[in-house]
XYZ file of C-alpha atoms in Angstrom:
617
model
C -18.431 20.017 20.053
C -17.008 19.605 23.614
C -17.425 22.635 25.718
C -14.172 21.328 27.815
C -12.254 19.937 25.419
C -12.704 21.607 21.976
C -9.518 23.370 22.487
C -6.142 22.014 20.941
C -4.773 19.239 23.383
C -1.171 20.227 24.148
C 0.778 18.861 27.115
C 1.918 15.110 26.727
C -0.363 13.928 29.580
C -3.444 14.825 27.651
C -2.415 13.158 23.838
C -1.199 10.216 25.958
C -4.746 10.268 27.418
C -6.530 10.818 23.980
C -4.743 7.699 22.294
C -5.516 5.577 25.081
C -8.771 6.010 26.371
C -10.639 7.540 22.754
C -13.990 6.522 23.949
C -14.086 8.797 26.931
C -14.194 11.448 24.487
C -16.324 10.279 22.033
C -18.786 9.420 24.696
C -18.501 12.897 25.993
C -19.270 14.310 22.786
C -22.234 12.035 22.086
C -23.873 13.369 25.299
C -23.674 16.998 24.247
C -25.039 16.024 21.339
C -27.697 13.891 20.826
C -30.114 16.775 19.271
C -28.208 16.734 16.413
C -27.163 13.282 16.190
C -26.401 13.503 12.327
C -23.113 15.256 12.660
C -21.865 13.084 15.274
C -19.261 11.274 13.031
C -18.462 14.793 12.034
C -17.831 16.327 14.699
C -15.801 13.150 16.230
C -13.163 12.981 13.401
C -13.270 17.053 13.323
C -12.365 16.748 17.393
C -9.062 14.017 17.134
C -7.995 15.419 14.031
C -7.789 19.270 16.244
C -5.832 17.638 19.145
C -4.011 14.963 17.309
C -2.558 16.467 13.956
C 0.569 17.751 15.275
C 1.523 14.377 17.770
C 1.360 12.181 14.824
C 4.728 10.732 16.420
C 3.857 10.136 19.280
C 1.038 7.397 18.007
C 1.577 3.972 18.128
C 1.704 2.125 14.888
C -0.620 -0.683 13.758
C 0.831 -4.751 14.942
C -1.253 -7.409 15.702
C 0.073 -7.172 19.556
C -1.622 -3.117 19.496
C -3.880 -2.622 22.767
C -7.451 -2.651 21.720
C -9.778 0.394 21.882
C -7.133 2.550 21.585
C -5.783 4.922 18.700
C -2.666 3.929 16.609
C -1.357 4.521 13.190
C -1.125 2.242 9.826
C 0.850 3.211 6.625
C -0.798 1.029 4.222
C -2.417 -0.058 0.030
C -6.289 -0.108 0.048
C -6.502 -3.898 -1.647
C -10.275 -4.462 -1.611
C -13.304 -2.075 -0.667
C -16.158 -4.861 1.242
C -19.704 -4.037 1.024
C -20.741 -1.264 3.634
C -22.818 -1.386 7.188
C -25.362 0.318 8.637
C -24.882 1.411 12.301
C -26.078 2.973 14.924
C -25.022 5.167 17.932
C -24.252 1.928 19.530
C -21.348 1.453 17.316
C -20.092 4.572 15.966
C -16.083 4.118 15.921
C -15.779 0.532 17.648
C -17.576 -3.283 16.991
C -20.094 -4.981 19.070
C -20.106 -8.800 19.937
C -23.926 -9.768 20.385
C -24.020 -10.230 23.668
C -23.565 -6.746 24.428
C -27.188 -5.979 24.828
C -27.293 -8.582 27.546
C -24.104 -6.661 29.335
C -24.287 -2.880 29.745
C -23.255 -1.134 32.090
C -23.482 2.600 33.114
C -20.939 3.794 30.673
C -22.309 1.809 27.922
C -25.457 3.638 28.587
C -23.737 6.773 27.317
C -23.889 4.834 24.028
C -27.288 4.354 23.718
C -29.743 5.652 21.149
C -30.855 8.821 21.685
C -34.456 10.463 21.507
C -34.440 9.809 17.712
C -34.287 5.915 17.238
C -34.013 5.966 13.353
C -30.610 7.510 13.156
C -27.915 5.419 11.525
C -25.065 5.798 9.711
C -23.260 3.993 6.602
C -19.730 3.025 6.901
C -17.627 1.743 4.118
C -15.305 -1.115 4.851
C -11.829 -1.241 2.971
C -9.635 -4.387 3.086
C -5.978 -2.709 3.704
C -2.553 -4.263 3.724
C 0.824 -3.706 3.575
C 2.570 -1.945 1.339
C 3.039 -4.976 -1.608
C 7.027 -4.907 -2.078
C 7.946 -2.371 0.660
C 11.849 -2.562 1.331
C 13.102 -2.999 4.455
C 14.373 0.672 5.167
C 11.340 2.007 3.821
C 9.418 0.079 6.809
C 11.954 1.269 8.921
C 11.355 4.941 8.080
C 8.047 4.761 10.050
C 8.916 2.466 12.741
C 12.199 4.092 13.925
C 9.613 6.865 14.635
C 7.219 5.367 16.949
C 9.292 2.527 18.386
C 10.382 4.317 21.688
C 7.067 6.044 21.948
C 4.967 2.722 21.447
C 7.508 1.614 24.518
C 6.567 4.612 26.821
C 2.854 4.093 25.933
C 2.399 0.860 26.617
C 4.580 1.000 30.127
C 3.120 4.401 31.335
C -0.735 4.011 30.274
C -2.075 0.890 29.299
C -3.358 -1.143 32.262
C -3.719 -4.803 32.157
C -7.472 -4.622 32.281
C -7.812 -2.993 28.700
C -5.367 -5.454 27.193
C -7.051 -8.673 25.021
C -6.779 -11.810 27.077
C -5.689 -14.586 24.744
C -6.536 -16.996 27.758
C -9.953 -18.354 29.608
C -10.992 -15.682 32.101
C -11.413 -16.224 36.563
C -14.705 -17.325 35.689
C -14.507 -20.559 33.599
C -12.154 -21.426 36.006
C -14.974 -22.204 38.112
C -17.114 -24.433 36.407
C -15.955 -26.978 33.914
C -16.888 -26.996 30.119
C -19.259 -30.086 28.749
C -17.114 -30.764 25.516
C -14.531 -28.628 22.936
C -17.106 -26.887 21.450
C -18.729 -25.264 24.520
C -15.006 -24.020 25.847
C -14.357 -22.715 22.502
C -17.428 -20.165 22.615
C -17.167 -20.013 26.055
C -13.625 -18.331 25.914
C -15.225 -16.181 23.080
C -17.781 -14.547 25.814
C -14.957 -14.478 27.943
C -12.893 -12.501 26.244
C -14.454 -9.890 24.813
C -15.976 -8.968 28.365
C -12.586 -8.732 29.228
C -11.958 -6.592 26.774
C -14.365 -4.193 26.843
C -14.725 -4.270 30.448
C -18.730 -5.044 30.855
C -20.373 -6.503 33.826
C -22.004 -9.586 33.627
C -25.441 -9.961 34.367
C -26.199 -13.510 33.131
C -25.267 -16.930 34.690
C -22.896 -18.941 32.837
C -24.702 -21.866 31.993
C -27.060 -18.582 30.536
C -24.099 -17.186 28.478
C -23.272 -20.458 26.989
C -26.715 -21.282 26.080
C -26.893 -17.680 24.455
C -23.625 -18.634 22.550
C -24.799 -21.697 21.256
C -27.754 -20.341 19.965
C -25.813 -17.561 18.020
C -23.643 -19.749 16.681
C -25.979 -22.174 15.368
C -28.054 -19.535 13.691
C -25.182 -18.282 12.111
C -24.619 -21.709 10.690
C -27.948 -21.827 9.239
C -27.730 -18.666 7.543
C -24.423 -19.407 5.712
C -24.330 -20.586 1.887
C -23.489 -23.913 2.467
C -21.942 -24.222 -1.145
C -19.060 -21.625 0.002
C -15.963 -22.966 0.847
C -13.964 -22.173 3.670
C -11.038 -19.436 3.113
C -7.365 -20.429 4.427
C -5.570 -18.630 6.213
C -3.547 -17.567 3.307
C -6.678 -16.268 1.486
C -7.660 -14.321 4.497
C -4.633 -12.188 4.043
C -4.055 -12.080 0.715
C -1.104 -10.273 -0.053
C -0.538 -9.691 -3.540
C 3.318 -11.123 -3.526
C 3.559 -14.671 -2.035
C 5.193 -14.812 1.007
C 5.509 -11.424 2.417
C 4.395 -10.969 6.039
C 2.732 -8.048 8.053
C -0.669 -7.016 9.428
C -3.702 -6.527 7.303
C -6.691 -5.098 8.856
C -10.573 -3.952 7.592
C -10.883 -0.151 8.006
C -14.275 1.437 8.700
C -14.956 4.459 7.251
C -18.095 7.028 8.350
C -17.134 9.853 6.043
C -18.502 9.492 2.719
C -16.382 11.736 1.031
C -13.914 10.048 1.734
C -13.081 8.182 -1.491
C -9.723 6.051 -1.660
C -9.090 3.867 -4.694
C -7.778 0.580 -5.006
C -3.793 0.212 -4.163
C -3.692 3.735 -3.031
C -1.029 4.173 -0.127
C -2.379 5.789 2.735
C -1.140 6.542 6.754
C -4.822 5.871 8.334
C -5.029 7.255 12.312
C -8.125 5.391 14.047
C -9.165 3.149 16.483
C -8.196 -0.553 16.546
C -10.883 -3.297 17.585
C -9.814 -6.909 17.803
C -13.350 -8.350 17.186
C -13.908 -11.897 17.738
C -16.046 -14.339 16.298
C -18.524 -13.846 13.948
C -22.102 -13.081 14.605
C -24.578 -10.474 14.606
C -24.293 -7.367 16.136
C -26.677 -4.888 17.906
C -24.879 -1.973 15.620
C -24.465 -4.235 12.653
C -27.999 -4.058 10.669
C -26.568 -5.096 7.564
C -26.465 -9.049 9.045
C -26.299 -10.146 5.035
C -22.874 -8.311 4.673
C -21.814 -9.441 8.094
C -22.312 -13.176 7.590
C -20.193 -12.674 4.450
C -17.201 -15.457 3.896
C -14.776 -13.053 4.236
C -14.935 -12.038 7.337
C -11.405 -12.869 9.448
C -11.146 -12.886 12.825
C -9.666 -9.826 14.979
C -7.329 -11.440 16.251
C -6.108 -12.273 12.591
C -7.120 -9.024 10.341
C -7.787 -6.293 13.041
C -10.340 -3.604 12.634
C -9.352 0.020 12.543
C -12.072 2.896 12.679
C -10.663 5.560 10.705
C -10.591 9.339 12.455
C -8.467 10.872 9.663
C -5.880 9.965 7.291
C -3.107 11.262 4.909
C -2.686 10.010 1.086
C 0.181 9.821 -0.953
C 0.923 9.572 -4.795
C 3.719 7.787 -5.306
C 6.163 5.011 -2.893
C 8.491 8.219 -3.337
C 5.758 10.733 -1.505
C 6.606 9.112 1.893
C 10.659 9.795 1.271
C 12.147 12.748 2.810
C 14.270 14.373 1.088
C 15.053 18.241 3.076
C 18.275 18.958 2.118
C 17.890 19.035 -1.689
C 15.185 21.866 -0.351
C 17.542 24.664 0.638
C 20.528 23.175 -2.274
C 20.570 21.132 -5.642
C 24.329 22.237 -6.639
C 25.228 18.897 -4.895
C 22.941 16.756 -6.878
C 24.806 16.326 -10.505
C 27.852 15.073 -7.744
C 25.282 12.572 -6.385
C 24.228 11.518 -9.723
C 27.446 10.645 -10.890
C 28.141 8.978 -7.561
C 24.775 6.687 -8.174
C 25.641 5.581 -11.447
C 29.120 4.109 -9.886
C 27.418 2.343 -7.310
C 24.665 0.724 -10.402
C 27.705 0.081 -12.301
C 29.933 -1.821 -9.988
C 26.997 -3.743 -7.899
C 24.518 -4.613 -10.719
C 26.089 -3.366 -13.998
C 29.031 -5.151 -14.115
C 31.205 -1.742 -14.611
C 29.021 -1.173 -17.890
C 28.693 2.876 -16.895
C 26.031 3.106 -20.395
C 23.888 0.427 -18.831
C 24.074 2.128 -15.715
C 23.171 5.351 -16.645
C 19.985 4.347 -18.697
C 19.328 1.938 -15.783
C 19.458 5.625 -13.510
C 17.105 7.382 -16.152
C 14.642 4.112 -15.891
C 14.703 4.368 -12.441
C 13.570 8.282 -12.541
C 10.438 8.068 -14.728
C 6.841 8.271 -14.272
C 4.005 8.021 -15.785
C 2.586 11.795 -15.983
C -0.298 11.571 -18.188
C -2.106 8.897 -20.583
C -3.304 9.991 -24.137
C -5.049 7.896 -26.058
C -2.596 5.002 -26.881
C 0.209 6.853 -25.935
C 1.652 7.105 -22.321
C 3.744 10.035 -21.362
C 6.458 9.620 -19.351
C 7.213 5.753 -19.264
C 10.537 4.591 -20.122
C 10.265 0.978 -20.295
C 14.066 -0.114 -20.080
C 15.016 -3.959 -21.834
C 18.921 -5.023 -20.455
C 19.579 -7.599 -22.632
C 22.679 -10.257 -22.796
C 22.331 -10.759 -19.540
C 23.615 -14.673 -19.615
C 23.555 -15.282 -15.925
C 19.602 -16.705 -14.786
C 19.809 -14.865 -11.393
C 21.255 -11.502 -12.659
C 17.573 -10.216 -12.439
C 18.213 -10.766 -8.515
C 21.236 -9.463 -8.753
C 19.207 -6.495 -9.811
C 17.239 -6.471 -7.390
C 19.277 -6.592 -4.301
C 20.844 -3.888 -5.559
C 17.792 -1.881 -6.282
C 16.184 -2.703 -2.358
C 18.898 -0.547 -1.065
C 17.669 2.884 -2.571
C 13.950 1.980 -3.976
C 11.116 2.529 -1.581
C 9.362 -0.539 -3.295
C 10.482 -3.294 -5.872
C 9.871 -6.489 -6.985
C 11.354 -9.143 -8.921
C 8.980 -11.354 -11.221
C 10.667 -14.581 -12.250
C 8.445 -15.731 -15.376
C 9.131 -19.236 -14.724
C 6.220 -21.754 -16.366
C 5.447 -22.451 -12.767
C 4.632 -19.092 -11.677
C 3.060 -18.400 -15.463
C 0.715 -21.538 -14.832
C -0.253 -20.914 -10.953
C 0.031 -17.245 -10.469
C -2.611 -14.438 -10.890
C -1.051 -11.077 -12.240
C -4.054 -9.557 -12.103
C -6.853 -8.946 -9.600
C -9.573 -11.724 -10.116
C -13.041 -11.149 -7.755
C -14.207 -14.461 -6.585
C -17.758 -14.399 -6.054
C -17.573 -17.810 -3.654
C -15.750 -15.419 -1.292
C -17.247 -12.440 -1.652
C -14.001 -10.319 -2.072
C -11.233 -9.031 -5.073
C -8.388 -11.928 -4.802
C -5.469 -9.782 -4.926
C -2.726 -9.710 -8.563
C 0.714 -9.369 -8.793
C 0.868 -6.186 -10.650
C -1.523 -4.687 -7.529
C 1.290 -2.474 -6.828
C 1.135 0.662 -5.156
C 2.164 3.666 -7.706
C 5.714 4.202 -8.277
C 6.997 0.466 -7.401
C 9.368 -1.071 -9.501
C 8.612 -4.279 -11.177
C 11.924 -6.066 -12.379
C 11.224 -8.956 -15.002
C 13.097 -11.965 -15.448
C 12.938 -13.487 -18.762
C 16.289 -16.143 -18.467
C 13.616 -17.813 -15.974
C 11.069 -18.684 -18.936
C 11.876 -22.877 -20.472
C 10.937 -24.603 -23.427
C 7.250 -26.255 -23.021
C 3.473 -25.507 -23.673
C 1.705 -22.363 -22.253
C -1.543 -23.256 -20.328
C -4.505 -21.010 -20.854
C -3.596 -19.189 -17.454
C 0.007 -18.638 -18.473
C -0.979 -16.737 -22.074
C -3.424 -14.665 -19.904
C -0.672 -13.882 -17.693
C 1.530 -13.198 -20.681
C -1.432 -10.845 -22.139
C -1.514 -9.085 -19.161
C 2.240 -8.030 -18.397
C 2.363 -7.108 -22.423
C -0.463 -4.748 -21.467
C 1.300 -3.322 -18.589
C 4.696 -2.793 -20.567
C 2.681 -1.529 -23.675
C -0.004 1.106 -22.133
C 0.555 0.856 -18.115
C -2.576 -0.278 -17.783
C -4.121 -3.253 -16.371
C -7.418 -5.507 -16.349
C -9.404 -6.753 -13.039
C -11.173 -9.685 -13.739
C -14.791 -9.109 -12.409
C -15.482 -12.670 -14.482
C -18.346 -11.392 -16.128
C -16.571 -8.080 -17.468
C -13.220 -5.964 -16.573
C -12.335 -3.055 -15.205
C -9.172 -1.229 -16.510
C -6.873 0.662 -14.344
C -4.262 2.954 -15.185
C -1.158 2.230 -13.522
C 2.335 3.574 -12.629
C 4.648 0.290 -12.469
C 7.761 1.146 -14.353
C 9.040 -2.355 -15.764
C 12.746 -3.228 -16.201
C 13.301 -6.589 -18.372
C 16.040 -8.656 -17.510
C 16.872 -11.230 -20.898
C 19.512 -13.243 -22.624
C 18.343 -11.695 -26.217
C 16.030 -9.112 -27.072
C 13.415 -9.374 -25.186
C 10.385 -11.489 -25.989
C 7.777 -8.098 -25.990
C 7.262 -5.687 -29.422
C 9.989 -3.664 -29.806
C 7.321 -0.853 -30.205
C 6.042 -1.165 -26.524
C 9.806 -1.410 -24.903
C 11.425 2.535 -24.840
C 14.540 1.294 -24.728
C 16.627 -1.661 -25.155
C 20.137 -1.602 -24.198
C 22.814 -4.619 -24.334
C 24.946 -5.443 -21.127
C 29.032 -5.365 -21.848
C 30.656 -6.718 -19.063
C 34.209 -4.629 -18.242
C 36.811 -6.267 -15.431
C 37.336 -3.524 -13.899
C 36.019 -0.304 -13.455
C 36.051 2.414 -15.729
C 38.604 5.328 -15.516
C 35.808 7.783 -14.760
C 34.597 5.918 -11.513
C 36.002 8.755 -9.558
C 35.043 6.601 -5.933
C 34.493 3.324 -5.771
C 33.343 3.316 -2.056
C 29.813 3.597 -0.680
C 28.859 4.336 2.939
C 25.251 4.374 4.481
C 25.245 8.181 4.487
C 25.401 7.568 0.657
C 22.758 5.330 0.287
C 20.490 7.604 2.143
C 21.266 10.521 -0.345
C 20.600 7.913 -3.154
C 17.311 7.604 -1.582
C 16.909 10.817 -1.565
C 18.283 11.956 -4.532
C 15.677 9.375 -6.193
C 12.834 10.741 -4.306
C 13.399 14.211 -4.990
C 13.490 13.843 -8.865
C 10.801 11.499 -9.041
C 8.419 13.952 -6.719
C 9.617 16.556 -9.373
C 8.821 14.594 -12.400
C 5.256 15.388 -13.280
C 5.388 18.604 -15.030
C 5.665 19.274 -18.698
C 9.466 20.287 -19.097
C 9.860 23.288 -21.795
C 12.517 23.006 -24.275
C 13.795 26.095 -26.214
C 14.123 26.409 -29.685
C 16.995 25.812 -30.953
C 16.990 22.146 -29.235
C 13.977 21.631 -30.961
C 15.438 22.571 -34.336
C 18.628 20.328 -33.421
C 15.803 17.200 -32.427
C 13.817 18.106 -35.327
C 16.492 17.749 -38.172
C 18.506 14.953 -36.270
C 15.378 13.153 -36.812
C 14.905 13.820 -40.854
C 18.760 12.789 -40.690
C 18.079 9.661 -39.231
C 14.946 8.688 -41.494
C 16.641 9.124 -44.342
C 19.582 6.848 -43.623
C 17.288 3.869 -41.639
C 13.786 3.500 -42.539
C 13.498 1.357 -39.260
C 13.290 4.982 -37.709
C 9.972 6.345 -36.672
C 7.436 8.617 -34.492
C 8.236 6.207 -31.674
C 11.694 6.455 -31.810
C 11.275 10.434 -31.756
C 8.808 9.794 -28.876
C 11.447 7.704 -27.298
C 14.359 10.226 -27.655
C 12.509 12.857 -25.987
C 11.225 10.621 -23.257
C 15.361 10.044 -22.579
C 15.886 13.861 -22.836
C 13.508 15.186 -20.748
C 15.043 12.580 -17.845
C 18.599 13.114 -18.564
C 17.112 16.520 -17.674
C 15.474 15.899 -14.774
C 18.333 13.946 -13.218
C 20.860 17.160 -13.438
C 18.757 18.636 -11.157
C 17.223 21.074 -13.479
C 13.452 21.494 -12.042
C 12.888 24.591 -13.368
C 15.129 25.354 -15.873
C 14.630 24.595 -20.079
C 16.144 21.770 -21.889
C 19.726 23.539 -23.520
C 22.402 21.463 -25.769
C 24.003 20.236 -23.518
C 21.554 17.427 -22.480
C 20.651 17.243 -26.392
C 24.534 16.618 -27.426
C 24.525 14.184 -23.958
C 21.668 12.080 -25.068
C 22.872 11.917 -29.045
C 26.080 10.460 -27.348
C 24.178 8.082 -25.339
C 22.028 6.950 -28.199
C 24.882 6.930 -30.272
C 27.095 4.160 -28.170
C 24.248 2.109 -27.848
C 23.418 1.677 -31.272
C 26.946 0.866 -32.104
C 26.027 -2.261 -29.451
């Protein structure tokens, strides 16, 4: 550990210094020591996570503009986990172009292997994105945050000589390039001097015929039958056409063990590494000539120092004031279901209530065939084709995450809901349903037409009935799959019932439109202030939901003989209806407010009257 600076950075001037010049410190600490060398990585992370922990503000956040070689932060999903790399001291927390043994200079010496020269270290690589569905606000929740410190960062520390050059350095200036090819790896060399300030000691008619050499062995040791990724397949977001920056994280601790789709804020150090070649702290060149390997300056780099993991979309949602009070929150609940029932309900306040119990559930545990805590919700006679979006707008103003899923033939036939790993590129080829836990999948049935199914489409098909049926779904590893148990609560949008077993669906519910709205709609205004207690409202109770809830007696007596009752006058009743009643109970519960309280009549009368009006539908 540093002598100097092992203590807890706390004026501005030195966290300003830590985030921007991380290597200073690193390479102090690898000096002190290099007679233990095998707790370096340790002892690193240990070090920023000390000084850094409570200025978690004050760090930039993750864009594809972000200075090189210094820290920032990245709220993310974990889409893909890459093969991992061996390193060596030479690259512990940054990447190396190859020429890099040709340029040191004295403070690259600090990086050089100590006494013991068979020391390296295993990183894993993760593929990370952004958060699949993420609403706008959401996004906004950690960039209001960091905006005016990313501002005072970049005007008060970062000097133009540690920024990436996108343009040819003084020197090419000088001497003029043979054809395309040579200026392209030319301004290669070029730039990453620049940005990692080295000293050359090679001519440049030296440095181009080192680059040519490089390149050309890297030709010869690609598969030749792989294709080339597009751009599009580089990023691979799981929903077509959403936009933000991806990046491969480098991980040196193994215990360190996040799973795929997991959302996570990661705090490390951003590398823009260009081209693709060897590297003096890459031994792993197998891995490293891999297809799927994107350029910095497309998928950044980010070595992670430490990070934070979250459950749920909801875990990132603050929601303080229901802390200290929760008389307010049966208020707010009634409030909600007005704004459902006038925006996306069409005044229907029953729809609109089990639309508010849909949106509160969560998967708590799976048992067997059973899964505890899903409340699959079916809103049928819905006649307009776009009321799904409707839905959905709606939805984007208090849901973390949500997306709508038109099952159109088209997307049926060219889609992939679930992950597929394709061996020509060496990497998972992201699904639809790889959706971080808690997001909302809305599904539009009015979209389906009349015409054959391809092969793909029933798969697809198979897939979402597995999601609605178990919340579980299938990566496609070709050769075999690999289940994973999910938390995507599914609302189904549909003219008629809806095309998926009655058994699977907990609840289907048909849409009355009213022309106005109802008598009990005590406001029928909505500000901002109440959207963010909506938010928070939503948050809170979902957080909440993931205990068993206790019910006293005599509501189990009332459940218990209201369902002999029931058998006896409709055979059609069974175990699953039970199952399904209690689901509804326990989050009519929940959405009172009542965390730690048991389940009285009142909620059992409440949901007999729901149940009751409609099955009279």
């Amino acid at each position: 550990m540093l002598s100097s600076s092992s203590a807890v950075t706390n004026t501005p001037q030195q966290v300003e210094q830590l985030i921007k010049r991380p290597y200073e410190t690193i390479k102090q600490i690898i000096k002190q020591q290099q007679s233990s060398p095998n707790q370096l990585p340790y002892t690193i992370q240990n070090h920023f996570k000390q000084n850094l922990d409570n200025f978690i503000s004050q760090i930039p956040n993750l864009t594809i503009h972000s200075t090189p070689n210094t820290i920032v932060k990245y709220r993310c999903c974990v889409q893909d986990m890459n093969n991992n790399e061996l390193c060596t001291i030479h690259s512990l927390f940054m990447d190396h172009n190859p020429l890099e043994t040709l340029q040191k200079d004295n403070d690259e010496q600090m990086f050089q292997q100590p006494q013991d020269q068979d020391t390296y270290f295993e990183r894993n690589k993760f593929y990370c994105i952004p958060i699949p569905g993420e609403t706008k606000w959401a996004k906004e929740l950690i960039q209001n945050v960091i905006v005016d410190n990313t501002i005072s960062l970049n005007d008060n520390l970062v000097n133009d000589d540690d920024k990436v050059k996108r343009k040819r350095g003084d020197e090419e200036e000088d001497e003029e390039m043979d054809d395309d090819e040579e200026e392209e790896d030319f301004d290669i060399v070029v730039i990453k001097e620049e940005t990692n300030n080295t000293s050359s000691q090679l001519s440049i008619s030296e440095k181009k015929e080192i680059t040519k050499k490089i390149k050309n062995q890297q030709k010869s040791e690609n598969n030749n039958n792989r294709r080339d990724p597009t751009r599009e397949e580089m990023l691979d977001f799981p929903l077509k056409g959403e936009t933000g920056t991806s990046c491969f994280v480098k991980i040196y601790d193994e215990e360190v063990n996040l799973k795929n789709t997991e959302i996570v804020d990661l705090i490390g150090i951003v590398n823009f590494e260009l081209g693709v070649g060897s590297s003096t702290g890459m031994l792993d060149e197998d891995d490293f000539f891999s297809p799927f390997t994107p350029e910095g300056s497309l998928v950044p780099r980010l070595h992670l120092l430490f990070y934070k993991s979250y459950r749920t979309v909801f875990d990132y949602i603050p929601f303080n004031i229901f802390n200290s009070t929760q008389t307010i929150i049966p208020q707010i609940r009634n409030h909600l279901i007005n704004y459902l029932s006038i925006n996306c309900c069409k005044n229907d306040l029953l729809v609109a209530e089990y639309l508010l119990l849909h949106l509160l559930s969560r998967v708590r545990s799976y048992q067997f065939d059973v899964t505890l805590g899903k409340f699959i919700l079916n809103i049928m006679n819905c006649e307009e084709i776009d009321f799904a979006r409707q839905v959905n707008d709606v939805l984007e103003t208090i849901l973390p995450a949500v997306h709508v899923l038109d099952l159109s033939n088209e997307n049926l036939d060219n889609l992939s809901f679930v992950p597929v790993k394709d061996y020509d590129l060496d990497k998972l080829k992201a699904g639809v349903f790889q959706l971080c836990s808690g997001t909302h999948l809305i599904v539009n049935e009015n979209a389906l037409t009349e015409g054959n199914l391809s092969e793909k489409a029933v798969r697809n098909l198979t897939s979402l009935a597995q999601l609605i049926a178990l919340q579980k779904i299938d990566y496609d590893y070709k050769y075999h799959n690999f289940t994973m148990q999910v938390n995507i609560p599914v609302l189904i949008c549909s003219k008629g019932r809806t095309l998926f077993h009655d058994r699977d669906v907990n609840c289907i519910v048909k849409l009355t439109p009213q022309e106005q709205p109802s008598t009990s709609n005590t406001s029928l205004t909505f500000t901002k202030e109440d959207l963010v207690m909506f938010r928070e409202y939503i948050a809170y109770t979902v957080t909440h939901n993931d205990n068993d809830i206790k019910i006293n007696e005599e509501v189990k007596q009332a459940i218990q003989q209201t369902f002999v009752n029931a058998r006896l006058k409709d055979n059609s009743i069974t175990e699953k209806t039970l199952h399904d009643w209690l689901t509804t109970t326990e989050l009519l519960h929940l959405s009172l407010g009542n965390i730690d309280k048991e389940v009285d009549m009142n909620i059992w009368n409440h949901v007999v009257n729901l149940e009751t009006e409609r099955n009279k539908r």
